[in-house]
XYZ file of C-alpha atoms in Angstrom:
396
model
C -18.827 26.760 -16.352
C -17.367 23.926 -14.706
C -13.405 23.573 -13.695
C -10.696 21.114 -12.322
C -8.237 23.080 -9.501
C -6.926 22.543 -6.152
C -9.107 23.369 -2.970
C -8.203 26.809 -0.950
C -7.969 26.886 2.676
C -10.936 28.726 3.412
C -13.515 25.376 1.023
C -11.618 23.179 3.455
C -14.774 22.401 5.419
C -16.969 22.340 2.451
C -14.074 19.572 1.079
C -14.659 17.858 4.545
C -18.896 18.311 4.360
C -18.131 16.273 1.321
C -16.914 13.444 2.230
C -18.311 13.316 5.292
C -21.420 12.598 3.282
C -20.334 10.265 0.876
C -18.335 7.904 3.455
C -20.965 7.928 6.814
C -18.824 9.274 9.056
C -19.451 12.591 11.575
C -17.017 15.324 12.608
C -17.851 16.868 15.689
C -16.576 20.826 14.823
C -13.649 20.386 17.018
C -12.528 17.049 15.227
C -12.971 19.124 11.858
C -10.508 21.663 13.053
C -7.925 19.607 13.982
C -8.440 18.199 10.757
C -8.305 21.329 8.409
C -5.203 22.078 10.848
C -3.235 19.314 9.079
C -4.709 18.843 5.594
C -2.835 20.258 2.745
C -5.561 22.011 0.869
C -2.795 22.073 -2.286
C -3.772 18.150 -2.171
C -7.033 17.983 -3.005
C -7.912 18.125 -6.399
C -11.505 19.048 -6.549
C -14.605 19.807 -9.672
C -16.040 23.209 -9.473
C -19.423 23.273 -11.357
C -20.352 27.397 -10.976
C -17.977 28.063 -8.485
C -19.581 25.330 -5.924
C -17.511 21.565 -5.182
C -19.727 18.633 -7.164
C -16.326 15.961 -6.510
C -12.987 15.718 -5.239
C -9.864 13.396 -5.227
C -6.780 13.783 -2.821
C -3.301 13.398 -3.831
C -0.785 12.100 -0.633
C 2.814 12.495 -1.238
C 3.592 9.695 0.166
C 6.755 7.380 -0.189
C 6.666 3.288 -0.504
C 9.160 0.593 -0.997
C 9.443 -1.948 -3.206
C 13.004 -4.066 -3.493
C 14.044 -2.386 -0.566
C 13.925 0.759 -2.832
C 12.190 3.907 -1.571
C 10.192 5.398 -4.528
C 7.955 8.393 -4.407
C 3.894 6.928 -4.171
C 1.141 9.139 -4.852
C -1.849 7.860 -2.546
C -5.205 8.525 -3.914
C -8.321 9.171 -1.519
C -11.083 10.918 -0.500
C -12.557 10.686 -4.120
C -16.159 11.914 -3.898
C -19.215 12.958 -5.783
C -21.963 14.884 -4.452
C -25.161 12.897 -5.988
C -26.398 14.670 -7.794
C -23.112 15.648 -9.736
C -22.678 11.444 -10.308
C -22.660 9.693 -13.559
C -21.349 13.069 -15.432
C -18.162 11.330 -15.963
C -16.388 14.139 -12.718
C -13.831 11.380 -10.770
C -12.716 10.557 -14.826
C -11.852 13.763 -15.418
C -10.154 14.026 -12.035
C -8.639 10.585 -12.099
C -6.565 11.946 -15.487
C -5.719 15.271 -13.534
C -4.292 13.406 -10.782
C -1.517 11.544 -13.229
C -0.325 14.287 -14.559
C 0.167 15.800 -11.675
C 1.786 12.835 -10.210
C 3.928 12.538 -12.865
C 4.965 16.604 -12.752
C 5.553 15.642 -9.083
C 8.448 12.735 -9.558
C 5.711 9.877 -8.116
C 6.242 7.079 -10.172
C 3.521 4.285 -8.395
C 0.158 5.240 -7.156
C -1.663 3.289 -4.548
C -5.728 3.568 -3.597
C -8.360 1.866 -1.868
C -11.506 0.927 -4.440
C -14.922 0.696 -3.605
C -14.577 -1.563 -6.651
C -12.037 -2.831 -8.403
C -13.611 -3.200 -12.083
C -14.251 1.079 -11.828
C -10.681 2.041 -10.741
C -8.927 -1.009 -13.334
C -10.565 0.629 -15.704
C -7.955 3.914 -15.157
C -4.634 1.762 -14.888
C -5.382 0.677 -11.306
C -4.329 -3.227 -10.452
C -4.707 -4.984 -7.392
C -1.249 -6.122 -5.756
C -2.030 -6.887 -1.965
C -3.905 -9.343 0.305
C -4.211 -9.593 3.956
C -4.982 -12.066 6.195
C -7.249 -11.645 8.894
C -7.705 -13.823 11.916
C -9.847 -14.583 15.297
C -8.150 -16.197 17.293
C -9.871 -17.989 20.552
C -8.495 -17.822 23.949
C -8.190 -21.604 24.622
C -6.136 -21.746 20.679
C -3.896 -18.292 21.410
C -0.078 -19.328 20.622
C 2.071 -21.805 23.515
C 4.698 -19.926 23.363
C 8.080 -19.382 25.612
C 9.981 -16.413 25.856
C 13.716 -16.660 26.608
C 15.789 -15.756 29.521
C 16.808 -12.369 29.838
C 14.014 -10.731 27.115
C 11.677 -8.613 28.604
C 8.569 -6.422 27.438
C 7.864 -2.725 28.286
C 4.926 -0.410 28.019
C 5.971 2.789 26.242
C 3.847 6.104 25.854
C 3.045 6.539 21.860
C 5.963 8.356 20.989
C 7.072 7.469 17.269
C 10.769 8.043 17.758
C 10.473 4.403 19.835
C 8.988 2.784 17.426
C 9.547 4.258 13.714
C 13.053 1.969 13.611
C 11.479 -0.809 14.447
C 8.591 0.128 11.679
C 11.149 0.993 8.858
C 13.334 -2.356 9.435
C 10.138 -4.479 9.056
C 8.445 -2.548 6.436
C 11.749 -3.005 3.810
C 10.890 -6.457 4.046
C 7.442 -6.144 1.931
C 6.352 -4.550 -1.289
C 4.324 -1.597 -1.268
C 4.788 -0.720 2.463
C 4.211 3.240 4.117
C 7.082 5.406 4.468
C 5.628 6.907 7.940
C 6.909 10.324 9.394
C 5.253 12.212 12.400
C 2.603 14.301 11.212
C 1.953 10.574 9.946
C 2.035 8.588 13.066
C 0.248 11.354 15.267
C -1.972 12.567 13.340
C -3.385 9.559 11.418
C -2.218 6.328 13.077
C -2.666 6.661 16.865
C -4.988 9.721 16.319
C -7.690 6.910 15.213
C -6.381 3.967 17.235
C -7.287 3.683 20.924
C -4.391 1.393 23.173
C -1.924 -0.135 24.320
C 1.945 0.283 22.885
C 4.847 -2.869 24.242
C 7.960 -3.578 23.659
C 9.711 -6.001 23.163
C 12.760 -5.893 24.629
C 15.720 -9.053 23.536
C 18.436 -10.350 26.360
C 21.045 -7.549 24.621
C 19.245 -5.571 24.970
C 18.315 -4.700 21.949
C 14.602 -3.046 20.556
C 13.448 -5.701 18.011
C 9.866 -5.574 18.170
C 5.929 -3.738 18.907
C 2.752 -4.505 19.841
C 0.348 -1.763 19.868
C -3.374 -3.032 20.895
C -6.625 -2.430 22.511
C -8.289 -5.286 25.308
C -12.298 -3.960 25.103
C -15.470 -5.850 25.615
C -13.490 -9.389 26.337
C -11.320 -8.896 23.047
C -7.868 -8.148 22.097
C -7.610 -5.812 18.883
C -3.901 -6.257 17.531
C -3.470 -2.395 15.633
C 0.013 -3.429 14.801
C 2.359 -6.558 15.586
C 6.097 -5.790 14.282
C 8.329 -8.373 14.634
C 11.916 -8.693 13.370
C 12.651 -12.452 14.079
C 11.229 -15.572 15.095
C 12.600 -14.847 18.592
C 10.359 -11.786 18.917
C 7.262 -12.923 17.376
C 6.988 -15.993 20.387
C 7.763 -13.093 22.484
C 4.684 -11.084 21.661
C 2.271 -13.578 21.428
C 3.188 -14.518 25.090
C 2.451 -11.805 25.868
C -1.139 -11.372 24.114
C -1.713 -15.258 25.254
C -0.854 -13.991 28.737
C -4.178 -11.567 28.804
C -6.086 -14.985 28.668
C -7.783 -14.420 31.705
C -9.030 -11.422 30.462
C -10.508 -11.936 27.263
C -11.803 -14.408 25.178
C -10.259 -13.984 21.405
C -8.192 -11.786 19.447
C -8.396 -10.307 16.410
C -5.486 -9.174 14.299
C -4.525 -8.552 10.102
C -1.081 -10.449 9.161
C 0.618 -10.541 5.578
C -1.017 -13.044 3.069
C 2.226 -15.823 3.702
C 1.774 -15.130 7.161
C 2.731 -18.411 8.987
C 1.311 -18.458 12.515
C -1.362 -20.983 12.159
C 1.176 -23.517 11.270
C 3.407 -22.591 14.523
C 0.360 -22.754 17.059
C -1.066 -25.908 18.061
C -4.431 -25.866 17.168
C -4.648 -24.109 13.884
C -8.461 -24.652 13.037
C -9.771 -20.460 13.669
C -11.466 -18.226 11.423
C -8.623 -17.561 8.171
C -10.131 -15.095 5.792
C -8.340 -13.584 2.296
C -9.336 -10.194 2.432
C -8.091 -8.535 -1.453
C -6.640 -4.860 -0.207
C -5.234 -2.183 -2.063
C -4.528 -1.209 -5.843
C -1.328 0.016 -7.441
C -0.477 1.985 -10.788
C 2.209 2.707 -12.794
C 2.626 6.096 -13.061
C 5.839 6.560 -15.207
C 6.649 3.312 -16.755
C 10.548 4.687 -17.998
C 11.244 6.606 -14.379
C 9.895 3.869 -12.757
C 11.944 0.678 -14.258
C 15.196 3.754 -14.319
C 14.510 3.388 -10.440
C 13.896 -0.617 -10.187
C 16.001 -3.494 -8.703
C 16.005 -6.682 -10.194
C 16.825 -9.675 -9.696
C 20.619 -10.078 -9.910
C 21.414 -13.166 -12.016
C 23.883 -14.153 -14.643
C 22.202 -13.888 -18.101
C 21.361 -10.281 -18.386
C 19.692 -10.153 -22.206
C 17.310 -7.114 -22.806
C 14.175 -7.412 -22.229
C 11.743 -4.841 -24.471
C 8.203 -4.298 -22.862
C 5.122 -3.348 -24.894
C 3.083 -1.449 -22.832
C -0.592 -0.368 -23.516
C -1.894 2.585 -21.265
C -5.494 3.996 -22.432
C -5.063 7.158 -19.906
C -1.202 7.931 -19.857
C 0.128 8.672 -23.134
C 3.868 9.327 -22.034
C 3.889 4.880 -20.534
C 2.043 3.946 -24.349
C 4.459 2.407 -26.760
C 7.848 -0.291 -26.355
C 10.573 0.621 -23.551
C 13.606 -1.130 -23.855
C 15.235 -2.290 -21.027
C 19.435 -2.559 -21.271
C 20.692 -4.939 -17.905
C 23.906 -3.064 -16.731
C 26.589 -5.310 -13.981
C 24.464 -8.176 -12.941
C 21.491 -6.943 -13.398
C 20.192 -5.181 -10.878
C 19.376 -2.371 -12.855
C 18.776 -1.088 -16.277
C 19.038 0.965 -18.608
C 15.760 1.817 -20.137
C 14.642 3.859 -22.983
C 11.388 4.559 -24.660
C 11.548 3.460 -28.263
C 10.408 6.034 -31.370
C 9.118 4.343 -34.622
C 11.884 2.672 -36.514
C 13.705 1.454 -33.526
C 11.333 -1.449 -32.224
C 12.942 -4.666 -32.442
C 11.237 -7.984 -34.231
C 8.104 -8.612 -32.766
C 9.607 -12.177 -31.967
C 11.326 -9.580 -29.264
C 8.729 -8.138 -27.130
C 6.812 -9.029 -24.874
C 3.595 -7.021 -24.450
C 1.016 -6.230 -22.115
C -1.634 -3.609 -20.251
C -0.148 -0.972 -17.462
C -2.075 -2.985 -14.978
C -0.079 -5.819 -15.505
C 2.694 -4.390 -15.556
C 1.658 -3.572 -11.977
C 0.984 -6.818 -11.021
C 4.316 -8.104 -12.002
C 6.102 -5.253 -11.105
C 4.761 -5.212 -7.517
C 5.401 -8.797 -7.277
C 1.538 -9.666 -6.585
C 1.114 -12.074 -9.433
C 4.063 -13.677 -11.619
C 5.209 -13.890 -15.364
C 4.169 -17.786 -15.597
C 0.676 -16.981 -14.934
C 0.237 -13.801 -16.724
C 0.997 -15.385 -19.703
C -1.021 -18.237 -18.871
C -4.155 -15.880 -18.586
C -3.318 -14.108 -21.612
C -2.700 -10.162 -20.220
C 1.164 -11.002 -20.899
C 1.463 -11.654 -24.696
C 5.406 -13.173 -25.713
C 7.599 -16.361 -26.483
C 7.605 -18.828 -22.882
C 11.284 -17.982 -23.577
C 10.697 -14.009 -22.750
C 8.244 -14.477 -20.276
C 10.365 -16.986 -18.686
C 13.776 -14.312 -19.067
C 11.177 -11.723 -17.157
C 9.932 -14.032 -14.690
C 14.088 -14.374 -13.289
C 14.275 -10.555 -14.029
C 11.836 -9.488 -10.621
C 12.322 -10.304 -7.486
C 9.761 -11.805 -5.382
C 8.029 -10.330 -2.482
C 5.385 -10.533 -0.592
C 3.128 -7.652 -0.619
C 1.665 -5.580 2.023
C 0.260 -2.632 3.761
C -0.320 -1.950 6.672
C -1.749 1.208 6.911
C -5.043 3.127 5.112
C -5.562 7.025 3.837
């Protein structure tokens, strides 16, 4: 007999054992007790065979930002199966259950870190982010100057100090995590060692911070957040002033970062890494909340979406724009209400995610035949979707 259900508190050790085996890490007894203290078993869905946990996944209740709007997001994590139960479709059934649960919980979008992109694409998730990873030798660090009156202040790990700065920074991207006290304290600070330093401008405003660790002559920057160019340069000057004790700096940055152009010698190791995948869980609710690009021509758009896993997303949606076109009245059309075929744009749920996360443009998706419709309609959709850089500074 098999069943899919959420875990009970006493089953968390079994879940942790599976995670440690699948992801090849070890937790001490103290660490296991600590993790169990802040883990909600009702967020973990297990596939049980004869009462034994065979496979599982976790649905984290997060929020993310898209075009400056906050969206409820289901963060899928900890997907694992014991080897003796693999290739029996258990994870597939758990993912289908997760989609239903996330829809019921009002989570219109979902993110996950795929072990294999091809696998999760089958279930509607699509790549939505790349980031840059730099390895900068000490002699190639930026030679910036800090404005008179500015300062660097070392601070303790207090999330209340950093979160207001982080949120202003995160709002400019699509896909960043909204952090709360639990995330900062139980996941962010706990998993990283090092020093936190604030940048304070001449007006006394806190406009950025860097969280970093120096070890074995390497400065690892866990996170560098800046709200303007002055702050970026001030923080990099601070890091460069460690040159007597480091041989290199390692840091990751958004895909559109321009640091190499700003330094005196940009010939250092730069790697582009494909990171997370996104899925639209509930198309109608997602589109109703979505903020479109303001524009003069706001003719309606008809989208035919195919979603093999979530039938509530399968069909034709009418987007009737209001005002300057920033918001849309969204209706899923029933049979008999459908417009002429030449007025419809068609795509899969994966393509929709890539488009509306601003990871890919409509013109490109049409060119590679993942978006079907006339050139006029493709251009209309592209004009309606704001273009922002996708980024995620966290991992789950």
